[in-house]
Short mmCIF file of N, CA and C in Angstrom, two decimals:
data_model
loop_
_atom_site.label_atom_id
_atom_site.label_comp_id
_atom_site.label_asym_id
_atom_site.label_seq_id
_atom_site.Cartn_x
_atom_site.Cartn_y
_atom_site.Cartn_z
N UNK A 1 0.85 -1.19 0.00
CA UNK A 1 0.00 0.00 0.00
C UNK A 1 0.88 1.24 0.00
N UNK A 2 0.56 2.19 -0.79
CA UNK A 2 1.32 3.43 -0.92
C UNK A 2 1.10 4.33 0.28
N UNK A 3 2.18 4.87 0.80
CA UNK A 3 2.11 5.90 1.83
C UNK A 3 2.95 7.07 1.33
N UNK A 4 2.34 8.23 1.24
CA UNK A 4 2.99 9.39 0.63
C UNK A 4 4.20 9.85 1.44
N UNK A 5 4.03 10.15 2.72
CA UNK A 5 5.12 10.64 3.55
C UNK A 5 5.73 11.92 3.04
N UNK A 6 4.97 12.69 2.27
CA UNK A 6 5.47 13.96 1.77
C UNK A 6 6.26 13.86 0.49
N UNK A 7 6.53 12.65 0.03
CA UNK A 7 7.28 12.48 -1.22
C UNK A 7 6.28 12.45 -2.37
N UNK A 8 6.43 13.38 -3.29
CA UNK A 8 5.54 13.44 -4.43
C UNK A 8 6.27 12.82 -5.62
N UNK A 9 5.83 11.63 -6.05
CA UNK A 9 6.53 10.95 -7.14
C UNK A 9 6.33 11.67 -8.46
N UNK A 10 7.32 11.55 -9.33
CA UNK A 10 7.19 12.09 -10.67
C UNK A 10 6.50 11.05 -11.55
N UNK A 11 5.56 11.50 -12.36
CA UNK A 11 4.84 10.62 -13.29
C UNK A 11 5.03 11.16 -14.70
N UNK A 12 5.34 10.28 -15.62
CA UNK A 12 5.59 10.72 -17.00
C UNK A 12 4.70 9.99 -17.97
N UNK A 13 4.15 10.75 -18.90
CA UNK A 13 3.36 10.20 -19.98
C UNK A 13 4.06 10.46 -21.30
N UNK A 14 3.31 10.32 -22.36
CA UNK A 14 3.88 10.51 -23.69
C UNK A 14 4.22 11.98 -23.95
N UNK A 15 3.31 12.90 -23.53
CA UNK A 15 3.53 14.32 -23.80
C UNK A 15 3.55 15.21 -22.56
N UNK A 16 3.19 14.66 -21.42
CA UNK A 16 3.19 15.46 -20.19
C UNK A 16 4.03 14.76 -19.11
N UNK A 17 4.48 15.60 -18.19
CA UNK A 17 5.22 15.10 -17.03
C UNK A 17 4.60 15.77 -15.81
N UNK A 18 4.35 14.98 -14.77
CA UNK A 18 3.83 15.50 -13.52
C UNK A 18 4.94 15.44 -12.49
N UNK A 19 5.17 16.57 -11.82
CA UNK A 19 6.18 16.60 -10.77
C UNK A 19 5.69 17.50 -9.65
N UNK A 20 6.37 17.41 -8.52
CA UNK A 20 6.01 18.25 -7.37
C UNK A 20 6.02 19.71 -7.77
N UNK A 21 5.11 20.48 -7.21
CA UNK A 21 5.10 21.92 -7.45
C UNK A 21 6.32 22.55 -6.82
N UNK A 22 6.91 23.49 -7.51
CA UNK A 22 8.08 24.20 -7.02
C UNK A 22 7.76 25.68 -6.85
N UNK A 23 8.47 26.38 -5.96
CA UNK A 23 8.25 27.83 -5.86
C UNK A 23 8.42 28.54 -7.21
N UNK A 24 9.30 28.02 -8.05
CA UNK A 24 9.52 28.62 -9.36
C UNK A 24 8.30 28.50 -10.28
N UNK A 25 7.32 27.64 -9.92
CA UNK A 25 6.10 27.48 -10.72
C UNK A 25 5.07 28.56 -10.41
N UNK A 26 5.31 29.36 -9.37
CA UNK A 26 4.29 30.29 -8.88
C UNK A 26 3.81 31.25 -9.96
N UNK A 27 4.71 31.79 -10.75
CA UNK A 27 4.31 32.76 -11.78
C UNK A 27 3.36 32.10 -12.79
N UNK A 28 3.74 30.94 -13.30
CA UNK A 28 2.90 30.25 -14.29
C UNK A 28 1.57 29.81 -13.68
N UNK A 29 1.62 29.25 -12.47
CA UNK A 29 0.38 28.79 -11.84
C UNK A 29 -0.53 29.96 -11.47
N UNK A 30 0.05 31.08 -11.04
CA UNK A 30 -0.78 32.25 -10.75
C UNK A 30 -1.52 32.69 -12.02
N UNK A 31 -0.82 32.68 -13.15
CA UNK A 31 -1.45 33.04 -14.41
C UNK A 31 -2.62 32.13 -14.76
N UNK A 32 -2.50 30.86 -14.42
CA UNK A 32 -3.57 29.90 -14.69
C UNK A 32 -4.69 30.04 -13.67
N UNK A 33 -4.32 30.00 -12.37
CA UNK A 33 -5.33 30.02 -11.31
C UNK A 33 -6.13 31.32 -11.27
N UNK A 34 -5.55 32.41 -11.75
CA UNK A 34 -6.26 33.69 -11.73
C UNK A 34 -6.88 34.06 -13.08
N UNK A 35 -6.70 33.23 -14.08
CA UNK A 35 -7.23 33.51 -15.42
C UNK A 35 -8.76 33.52 -15.37
N UNK A 36 -9.39 34.49 -16.03
CA UNK A 36 -10.86 34.57 -16.00
C UNK A 36 -11.59 33.33 -16.52
N UNK A 37 -10.94 32.55 -17.37
CA UNK A 37 -11.57 31.33 -17.87
C UNK A 37 -11.39 30.15 -16.93
N UNK A 38 -10.53 30.28 -15.91
CA UNK A 38 -10.24 29.19 -14.98
C UNK A 38 -10.75 29.49 -13.58
N UNK A 39 -10.50 30.68 -13.09
CA UNK A 39 -10.79 31.04 -11.70
C UNK A 39 -12.22 30.75 -11.25
N UNK A 40 -13.25 30.99 -12.08
CA UNK A 40 -14.61 30.74 -11.60
C UNK A 40 -14.89 29.28 -11.23
N UNK A 41 -14.11 28.35 -11.78
CA UNK A 41 -14.36 26.93 -11.53
C UNK A 41 -13.60 26.41 -10.31
N UNK A 42 -12.69 27.18 -9.76
CA UNK A 42 -11.85 26.71 -8.66
C UNK A 42 -12.58 26.77 -7.33
N UNK A 43 -12.26 25.81 -6.48
CA UNK A 43 -12.82 25.76 -5.14
C UNK A 43 -11.81 26.37 -4.18
N UNK A 44 -11.82 27.68 -4.08
CA UNK A 44 -10.89 28.36 -3.20
C UNK A 44 -10.99 29.85 -3.36
N UNK A 45 -10.35 30.57 -2.47
CA UNK A 45 -10.40 32.03 -2.58
C UNK A 45 -9.60 32.50 -3.79
N UNK A 46 -10.01 33.59 -4.40
CA UNK A 46 -9.28 34.10 -5.56
C UNK A 46 -7.87 34.54 -5.17
N UNK A 47 -6.93 34.33 -6.07
CA UNK A 47 -5.55 34.75 -5.83
C UNK A 47 -5.36 36.13 -6.44
N UNK A 48 -4.62 36.98 -5.73
CA UNK A 48 -4.44 38.34 -6.24
C UNK A 48 -2.99 38.66 -6.59
N UNK A 49 -2.06 37.72 -6.33
CA UNK A 49 -0.66 38.00 -6.62
C UNK A 49 0.13 36.70 -6.76
N UNK A 50 1.33 36.82 -7.32
CA UNK A 50 2.23 35.68 -7.41
C UNK A 50 2.57 35.19 -6.01
N UNK A 51 2.65 36.11 -5.06
CA UNK A 51 2.94 35.73 -3.67
C UNK A 51 1.83 34.84 -3.11
N UNK A 52 0.57 35.10 -3.50
CA UNK A 52 -0.54 34.23 -3.09
C UNK A 52 -0.33 32.82 -3.66
N UNK A 53 0.11 32.74 -4.90
CA UNK A 53 0.37 31.44 -5.53
C UNK A 53 1.52 30.73 -4.82
N UNK A 54 2.57 31.47 -4.45
CA UNK A 54 3.68 30.87 -3.70
C UNK A 54 3.19 30.31 -2.37
N UNK A 55 2.33 31.06 -1.68
CA UNK A 55 1.80 30.61 -0.39
C UNK A 55 0.94 29.35 -0.58
N UNK A 56 0.17 29.29 -1.66
CA UNK A 56 -0.65 28.11 -1.92
C UNK A 56 0.24 26.91 -2.24
N UNK A 57 1.28 27.10 -3.01
CA UNK A 57 2.22 26.01 -3.30
C UNK A 57 2.84 25.50 -2.00
N UNK A 58 3.24 26.41 -1.12
CA UNK A 58 3.79 26.01 0.19
C UNK A 58 2.77 25.21 0.99
N UNK A 59 1.53 25.68 1.01
CA UNK A 59 0.47 24.99 1.75
C UNK A 59 0.23 23.59 1.19
N UNK A 60 0.18 23.48 -0.13
CA UNK A 60 -0.01 22.17 -0.75
C UNK A 60 1.15 21.22 -0.44
N UNK A 61 2.36 21.74 -0.39
CA UNK A 61 3.52 20.91 -0.02
C UNK A 61 3.40 20.45 1.43
N UNK A 62 2.94 21.34 2.30
CA UNK A 62 2.73 20.98 3.71
C UNK A 62 1.67 19.89 3.84
N UNK A 63 0.57 20.03 3.09
CA UNK A 63 -0.48 19.02 3.13
C UNK A 63 0.00 17.68 2.60
N UNK A 64 0.92 17.70 1.62
CA UNK A 64 1.48 16.44 1.11
C UNK A 64 2.27 15.74 2.20
N UNK A 65 3.04 16.50 2.98
CA UNK A 65 3.80 15.91 4.09
C UNK A 65 2.85 15.29 5.11
N UNK A 66 1.72 15.96 5.35
CA UNK A 66 0.73 15.47 6.31
C UNK A 66 -0.21 14.43 5.69
N UNK A 67 0.02 14.08 4.43
CA UNK A 67 -0.78 13.11 3.68
C UNK A 67 -2.25 13.51 3.62
N UNK A 68 -2.49 14.80 3.40
CA UNK A 68 -3.85 15.29 3.26
C UNK A 68 -4.18 15.68 1.83
N UNK A 69 -3.18 15.87 1.00
CA UNK A 69 -3.37 16.29 -0.38
C UNK A 69 -2.14 15.87 -1.17
N UNK A 70 -2.29 15.75 -2.46
CA UNK A 70 -1.17 15.38 -3.33
C UNK A 70 -1.38 16.09 -4.66
N UNK A 71 -0.53 17.07 -4.94
CA UNK A 71 -0.74 17.92 -6.12
C UNK A 71 0.53 17.99 -6.95
N UNK A 72 0.35 17.90 -8.26
CA UNK A 72 1.45 17.97 -9.20
C UNK A 72 1.33 19.20 -10.09
N UNK A 73 2.45 19.74 -10.51
CA UNK A 73 2.48 20.67 -11.64
C UNK A 73 2.49 19.82 -12.90
N UNK A 74 1.74 20.26 -13.90
CA UNK A 74 1.71 19.57 -15.19
C UNK A 74 2.67 20.30 -16.11
N UNK A 75 3.65 19.56 -16.62
CA UNK A 75 4.61 20.12 -17.56
C UNK A 75 4.29 19.58 -18.95
N UNK A 76 4.12 20.49 -19.87
CA UNK A 76 3.83 20.12 -21.25
C UNK A 76 5.09 20.15 -22.09
N UNK A 77 4.93 20.37 -23.39
CA UNK A 77 6.09 20.44 -24.26
C UNK A 77 7.13 21.44 -23.76
N UNK A 78 8.37 21.08 -23.90
CA UNK A 78 9.51 21.91 -23.47
C UNK A 78 9.49 22.18 -21.97
N UNK A 79 8.85 21.29 -21.20
CA UNK A 79 8.80 21.37 -19.74
C UNK A 79 8.22 22.69 -19.22
N UNK A 80 7.26 23.24 -19.94
CA UNK A 80 6.57 24.45 -19.52
C UNK A 80 5.39 24.06 -18.64
N UNK A 81 5.19 24.75 -17.51
CA UNK A 81 4.07 24.48 -16.62
C UNK A 81 2.78 24.93 -17.31
N UNK A 82 1.86 23.97 -17.51
CA UNK A 82 0.61 24.28 -18.20
C UNK A 82 -0.61 24.05 -17.30
N UNK A 83 -0.41 23.62 -16.06
CA UNK A 83 -1.53 23.40 -15.16
C UNK A 83 -1.11 22.63 -13.93
N UNK A 84 -2.11 22.18 -13.20
CA UNK A 84 -1.86 21.33 -12.04
C UNK A 84 -3.01 20.34 -11.88
N UNK A 85 -2.73 19.26 -11.19
CA UNK A 85 -3.76 18.25 -10.93
C UNK A 85 -3.32 17.40 -9.75
N UNK A 86 -4.23 16.63 -9.23
CA UNK A 86 -3.88 15.74 -8.14
C UNK A 86 -5.07 15.40 -7.28
N UNK A 87 -4.74 14.97 -6.07
CA UNK A 87 -5.75 14.56 -5.10
C UNK A 87 -5.98 15.67 -4.10
N UNK A 88 -7.21 16.21 -4.10
CA UNK A 88 -7.55 17.22 -3.10
C UNK A 88 -7.51 16.61 -1.71
N UNK A 89 -7.92 15.36 -1.64
CA UNK A 89 -7.80 14.57 -0.40
C UNK A 89 -8.06 13.12 -0.76
N UNK A 90 -7.72 12.24 0.16
CA UNK A 90 -8.00 10.83 -0.01
C UNK A 90 -8.16 10.19 1.35
N UNK A 91 -8.80 9.04 1.35
CA UNK A 91 -9.00 8.26 2.57
C UNK A 91 -8.77 6.81 2.22
N UNK A 92 -7.87 6.18 2.96
CA UNK A 92 -7.61 4.77 2.70
C UNK A 92 -8.52 3.91 3.58
N UNK A 93 -8.14 3.66 4.80
CA UNK A 93 -8.91 2.77 5.67
C UNK A 93 -10.37 3.17 5.72
N UNK A 94 -11.23 2.19 5.47
CA UNK A 94 -12.66 2.40 5.57
C UNK A 94 -13.32 2.94 4.32
N UNK A 95 -12.54 3.46 3.36
CA UNK A 95 -13.17 4.04 2.17
C UNK A 95 -12.38 3.76 0.90
N UNK A 96 -11.08 3.89 0.93
CA UNK A 96 -10.23 3.70 -0.24
C UNK A 96 -10.71 4.55 -1.42
N UNK A 97 -10.87 5.84 -1.13
CA UNK A 97 -11.34 6.76 -2.17
C UNK A 97 -10.52 8.04 -2.15
N UNK A 98 -10.50 8.71 -3.28
CA UNK A 98 -9.80 9.98 -3.39
C UNK A 98 -10.58 10.93 -4.27
N UNK A 99 -10.43 12.22 -4.01
CA UNK A 99 -11.08 13.25 -4.83
C UNK A 99 -10.02 13.97 -5.64
N UNK A 100 -10.21 13.98 -6.95
CA UNK A 100 -9.24 14.65 -7.82
C UNK A 100 -9.68 16.08 -8.10
N UNK A 101 -8.70 16.91 -8.44
CA UNK A 101 -8.93 18.26 -8.89
C UNK A 101 -7.93 18.57 -9.99
N UNK A 102 -8.26 19.53 -10.85
CA UNK A 102 -7.38 19.81 -11.98
C UNK A 102 -7.73 21.15 -12.59
N UNK A 103 -6.73 21.78 -13.20
CA UNK A 103 -6.93 22.99 -13.98
C UNK A 103 -5.79 23.12 -14.98
N UNK A 104 -6.12 23.72 -16.12
CA UNK A 104 -5.19 23.79 -17.24
C UNK A 104 -5.19 25.20 -17.81
N UNK A 105 -4.04 25.62 -18.28
CA UNK A 105 -3.93 26.91 -18.95
C UNK A 105 -4.86 26.94 -20.16
N UNK A 106 -5.62 28.02 -20.34
CA UNK A 106 -6.48 28.11 -21.52
C UNK A 106 -5.70 27.94 -22.83
N UNK A 107 -4.43 28.29 -22.84
CA UNK A 107 -3.63 28.13 -24.05
C UNK A 107 -3.35 26.65 -24.38
N UNK A 108 -3.57 25.76 -23.41
CA UNK A 108 -3.26 24.35 -23.60
C UNK A 108 -4.50 23.46 -23.72
N UNK A 109 -5.70 24.06 -23.71
CA UNK A 109 -6.91 23.24 -23.78
C UNK A 109 -7.10 22.64 -25.17
N UNK A 110 -7.90 21.58 -25.19
CA UNK A 110 -8.28 20.88 -26.43
C UNK A 110 -7.10 20.25 -27.16
N UNK A 111 -6.07 19.89 -26.39
CA UNK A 111 -4.91 19.23 -26.99
C UNK A 111 -4.64 17.87 -26.35
N UNK A 112 -5.50 17.46 -25.42
CA UNK A 112 -5.36 16.16 -24.78
C UNK A 112 -4.38 16.11 -23.63
N UNK A 113 -3.80 17.25 -23.25
CA UNK A 113 -2.82 17.25 -22.15
C UNK A 113 -3.45 16.86 -20.82
N UNK A 114 -4.63 17.42 -20.51
CA UNK A 114 -5.24 17.12 -19.22
C UNK A 114 -5.71 15.68 -19.16
N UNK A 115 -6.23 15.18 -20.23
CA UNK A 115 -6.65 13.77 -20.25
C UNK A 115 -5.46 12.87 -19.94
N UNK A 116 -4.33 13.13 -20.58
CA UNK A 116 -3.14 12.33 -20.35
C UNK A 116 -2.67 12.47 -18.90
N UNK A 117 -2.69 13.69 -18.38
CA UNK A 117 -2.28 13.92 -16.98
C UNK A 117 -3.19 13.17 -16.02
N UNK A 118 -4.50 13.24 -16.24
CA UNK A 118 -5.43 12.55 -15.34
C UNK A 118 -5.34 11.04 -15.47
N UNK A 119 -5.04 10.53 -16.64
CA UNK A 119 -4.82 9.09 -16.76
C UNK A 119 -3.64 8.65 -15.89
N UNK A 120 -2.59 9.47 -15.84
CA UNK A 120 -1.46 9.17 -14.95
C UNK A 120 -1.87 9.21 -13.48
N UNK A 121 -2.64 10.24 -13.10
CA UNK A 121 -3.10 10.39 -11.72
C UNK A 121 -4.00 9.23 -11.32
N UNK A 122 -4.92 8.85 -12.20
CA UNK A 122 -5.83 7.74 -11.89
C UNK A 122 -5.08 6.42 -11.77
N UNK A 123 -4.15 6.16 -12.69
CA UNK A 123 -3.37 4.93 -12.62
C UNK A 123 -2.57 4.88 -11.32
N UNK A 124 -1.99 6.00 -10.94
CA UNK A 124 -1.23 6.05 -9.69
C UNK A 124 -2.15 5.78 -8.49
N UNK A 125 -3.33 6.38 -8.50
CA UNK A 125 -4.26 6.18 -7.39
C UNK A 125 -4.74 4.75 -7.27
N UNK A 126 -5.12 4.15 -8.41
CA UNK A 126 -5.60 2.77 -8.37
C UNK A 126 -4.47 1.78 -8.07
N UNK A 127 -3.33 1.95 -8.74
CA UNK A 127 -2.27 0.94 -8.65
C UNK A 127 -1.34 1.14 -7.47
N UNK A 128 -0.93 2.37 -7.18
CA UNK A 128 0.07 2.60 -6.13
C UNK A 128 -0.54 2.97 -4.79
N UNK A 129 -1.62 3.74 -4.80
CA UNK A 129 -2.23 4.15 -3.55
C UNK A 129 -3.25 3.13 -3.05
N UNK A 130 -3.71 2.26 -3.92
CA UNK A 130 -4.69 1.25 -3.53
C UNK A 130 -6.10 1.78 -3.41
N UNK A 131 -6.41 2.86 -4.13
CA UNK A 131 -7.76 3.42 -4.08
C UNK A 131 -8.71 2.57 -4.90
N UNK A 132 -9.96 2.56 -4.50
CA UNK A 132 -11.00 1.85 -5.22
C UNK A 132 -11.95 2.81 -5.93
N UNK A 133 -12.10 4.02 -5.38
CA UNK A 133 -13.08 4.98 -5.90
C UNK A 133 -12.42 6.33 -6.09
N UNK A 134 -12.61 6.90 -7.28
CA UNK A 134 -12.16 8.26 -7.57
C UNK A 134 -13.39 9.14 -7.65
N UNK A 135 -13.29 10.33 -7.08
CA UNK A 135 -14.39 11.28 -7.12
C UNK A 135 -13.90 12.59 -7.72
N UNK A 136 -14.83 13.31 -8.34
CA UNK A 136 -14.55 14.65 -8.85
C UNK A 136 -15.81 15.48 -8.65
N UNK A 137 -15.63 16.69 -8.14
CA UNK A 137 -16.73 17.62 -7.97
C UNK A 137 -16.60 18.70 -9.03
N UNK A 138 -17.71 18.99 -9.70
CA UNK A 138 -17.66 19.87 -10.86
C UNK A 138 -18.84 20.83 -10.82
N UNK A 139 -18.60 22.09 -11.10
CA UNK A 139 -19.70 23.05 -11.22
C UNK A 139 -20.61 22.59 -12.35
N UNK A 140 -21.93 22.67 -12.17
CA UNK A 140 -22.86 22.18 -13.21
C UNK A 140 -22.69 22.84 -14.57
N UNK A 141 -22.15 24.05 -14.62
CA UNK A 141 -21.97 24.73 -15.90
C UNK A 141 -20.61 24.48 -16.55
N UNK A 142 -19.74 23.74 -15.89
CA UNK A 142 -18.40 23.49 -16.41
C UNK A 142 -18.44 22.30 -17.38
N UNK A 143 -18.93 22.55 -18.57
CA UNK A 143 -19.16 21.49 -19.54
C UNK A 143 -17.87 20.85 -20.03
N UNK A 144 -16.79 21.63 -20.12
CA UNK A 144 -15.51 21.07 -20.56
C UNK A 144 -15.02 20.01 -19.55
N UNK A 145 -15.12 20.31 -18.26
CA UNK A 145 -14.71 19.34 -17.23
C UNK A 145 -15.63 18.13 -17.26
N UNK A 146 -16.91 18.35 -17.48
CA UNK A 146 -17.86 17.23 -17.55
C UNK A 146 -17.49 16.29 -18.70
N UNK A 147 -17.19 16.86 -19.86
CA UNK A 147 -16.81 16.03 -21.01
C UNK A 147 -15.52 15.25 -20.74
N UNK A 148 -14.56 15.91 -20.11
CA UNK A 148 -13.31 15.23 -19.78
C UNK A 148 -13.56 14.07 -18.83
N UNK A 149 -14.31 14.32 -17.77
CA UNK A 149 -14.57 13.27 -16.78
C UNK A 149 -15.34 12.10 -17.38
N UNK A 150 -16.39 12.38 -18.12
CA UNK A 150 -17.16 11.27 -18.70
C UNK A 150 -16.34 10.54 -19.76
N UNK A 151 -15.47 11.26 -20.46
CA UNK A 151 -14.58 10.62 -21.42
C UNK A 151 -13.58 9.68 -20.77
N UNK A 152 -13.26 9.95 -19.50
CA UNK A 152 -12.37 9.08 -18.74
C UNK A 152 -13.12 7.93 -18.07
N UNK A 153 -14.44 7.90 -18.24
CA UNK A 153 -15.24 6.82 -17.68
C UNK A 153 -15.96 7.16 -16.38
N UNK A 154 -15.82 8.39 -15.90
CA UNK A 154 -16.53 8.79 -14.69
C UNK A 154 -18.03 8.81 -14.97
N UNK A 155 -18.80 8.51 -13.94
CA UNK A 155 -20.25 8.55 -14.03
C UNK A 155 -20.79 9.65 -13.12
N UNK A 156 -21.79 10.35 -13.62
CA UNK A 156 -22.43 11.38 -12.79
C UNK A 156 -23.30 10.69 -11.76
N UNK A 157 -23.13 11.09 -10.49
CA UNK A 157 -23.92 10.49 -9.42
C UNK A 157 -25.04 11.40 -8.94
N UNK A 158 -24.85 12.70 -9.03
CA UNK A 158 -25.92 13.57 -8.58
C UNK A 158 -25.45 14.98 -8.29
N UNK A 159 -26.41 15.84 -8.02
CA UNK A 159 -26.17 17.23 -7.71
C UNK A 159 -26.11 17.42 -6.20
N UNK A 160 -25.05 18.06 -5.73
CA UNK A 160 -24.92 18.41 -4.31
C UNK A 160 -25.27 19.89 -4.20
N UNK A 161 -26.44 20.18 -3.67
CA UNK A 161 -26.95 21.54 -3.64
C UNK A 161 -26.20 22.40 -2.63
N UNK A 162 -25.81 23.60 -3.06
CA UNK A 162 -25.10 24.58 -2.25
C UNK A 162 -23.98 23.92 -1.43
N UNK A 163 -23.18 23.12 -2.10
CA UNK A 163 -22.13 22.33 -1.47
C UNK A 163 -20.92 23.17 -1.08
N UNK A 164 -20.63 24.19 -1.87
CA UNK A 164 -19.47 25.06 -1.62
C UNK A 164 -19.92 26.48 -1.36
N UNK A 165 -19.12 27.18 -0.57
CA UNK A 165 -19.33 28.61 -0.42
C UNK A 165 -18.13 29.31 -1.03
N UNK A 166 -18.40 30.17 -2.00
CA UNK A 166 -17.34 30.89 -2.70
C UNK A 166 -17.54 32.39 -2.52
N UNK A 167 -16.65 33.17 -3.09
CA UNK A 167 -16.77 34.63 -3.01
C UNK A 167 -18.08 35.11 -3.61
N UNK A 168 -18.65 34.35 -4.55
CA UNK A 168 -19.91 34.75 -5.18
C UNK A 168 -21.13 34.12 -4.51
N UNK A 169 -20.94 33.40 -3.42
CA UNK A 169 -22.05 32.79 -2.69
C UNK A 169 -22.00 31.28 -2.72
N UNK A 170 -23.10 30.67 -2.33
CA UNK A 170 -23.18 29.21 -2.31
C UNK A 170 -23.24 28.67 -3.73
N UNK A 171 -22.64 27.50 -3.92
CA UNK A 171 -22.50 26.94 -5.25
C UNK A 171 -22.86 25.46 -5.24
N UNK A 172 -23.67 25.05 -6.20
CA UNK A 172 -23.96 23.64 -6.39
C UNK A 172 -22.76 22.98 -7.07
N UNK A 173 -22.60 21.68 -6.86
CA UNK A 173 -21.60 20.90 -7.60
C UNK A 173 -22.22 19.58 -8.01
N UNK A 174 -21.67 18.99 -9.06
CA UNK A 174 -22.08 17.67 -9.51
C UNK A 174 -21.00 16.69 -9.10
N UNK A 175 -21.42 15.57 -8.50
CA UNK A 175 -20.48 14.52 -8.08
C UNK A 175 -20.33 13.50 -9.21
N UNK A 176 -19.07 13.24 -9.57
CA UNK A 176 -18.73 12.20 -10.53
C UNK A 176 -17.86 11.17 -9.83
N UNK A 177 -17.96 9.91 -10.26
CA UNK A 177 -17.11 8.88 -9.66
C UNK A 177 -16.65 7.88 -10.72
N UNK A 178 -15.53 7.27 -10.42
CA UNK A 178 -14.96 6.19 -11.23
C UNK A 178 -14.47 5.13 -10.26
N UNK A 179 -14.92 3.90 -10.45
CA UNK A 179 -14.52 2.80 -9.59
C UNK A 179 -13.44 1.96 -10.26
N UNK A 180 -12.60 1.36 -9.44
CA UNK A 180 -11.54 0.49 -9.95
C UNK A 180 -12.12 -0.55 -10.90
N UNK A 181 -13.28 -1.11 -10.59
CA UNK A 181 -13.86 -2.18 -11.39
C UNK A 181 -14.76 -1.72 -12.51
N UNK A 182 -14.92 -0.40 -12.73
CA UNK A 182 -15.77 0.07 -13.82
C UNK A 182 -15.22 -0.39 -15.16
N UNK A 183 -16.12 -0.68 -16.07
CA UNK A 183 -15.73 -1.12 -17.41
C UNK A 183 -14.79 -0.10 -18.03
N UNK A 184 -13.64 -0.56 -18.43
CA UNK A 184 -12.67 0.31 -19.09
C UNK A 184 -11.67 0.97 -18.15
N UNK A 185 -11.97 1.04 -16.85
CA UNK A 185 -11.06 1.72 -15.92
C UNK A 185 -9.71 1.01 -15.87
N UNK A 186 -9.75 -0.31 -15.77
CA UNK A 186 -8.49 -1.05 -15.68
C UNK A 186 -7.68 -0.94 -16.96
N UNK A 187 -8.36 -1.04 -18.10
CA UNK A 187 -7.64 -0.96 -19.37
C UNK A 187 -6.97 0.40 -19.54
N UNK A 188 -7.69 1.47 -19.18
CA UNK A 188 -7.12 2.81 -19.31
C UNK A 188 -5.90 2.97 -18.42
N UNK A 189 -5.97 2.51 -17.19
CA UNK A 189 -4.85 2.72 -16.27
C UNK A 189 -3.70 1.74 -16.55
N UNK A 190 -3.98 0.60 -17.15
CA UNK A 190 -2.90 -0.34 -17.46
C UNK A 190 -2.06 0.14 -18.64
N UNK A 191 -2.63 0.98 -19.51
CA UNK A 191 -1.89 1.47 -20.66
C UNK A 191 -0.79 2.44 -20.26
N UNK A 192 -0.89 3.02 -19.10
CA UNK A 192 0.07 4.03 -18.67
C UNK A 192 1.38 3.38 -18.28
#
């Protein structure tokens, strides 16, 4: 069974590489996390500076040490940071489930980078962490994320009414899940 212990493993695919977030990623990640096409979908307070992004990277690293979260920077062609993804949280004993989160630079959308990154994350969760259930929470209007999740085999389970509180008020989310034994889940993760 995988135990993080604060070590964030590097995962490599055909066109993307996932590695631990570094302070040097703050500028690129701030540009993504604060972008008007990305920020409305995020579950967190809005960032107003690169220093806010640095503080968030530090916090995520601290949570990885405490085994509460596991987040990677996504590196695309020429090792440029194009987004981030990972486990917002996970629970082993009694549940064996994890919740994924992800965001991508608008300049990198519709090129298959996030799909490849999430295939790596899912394979790692199922094979190395021993998870049985993957979850993703998505704003009902985020159709791009919905298409990505369903394309990866996730199933919509239902609407969680006023599940999050954001700067704009309470927000509904849609729960998606993927089980280790779902048709196609094993084949997708074994290809990685």
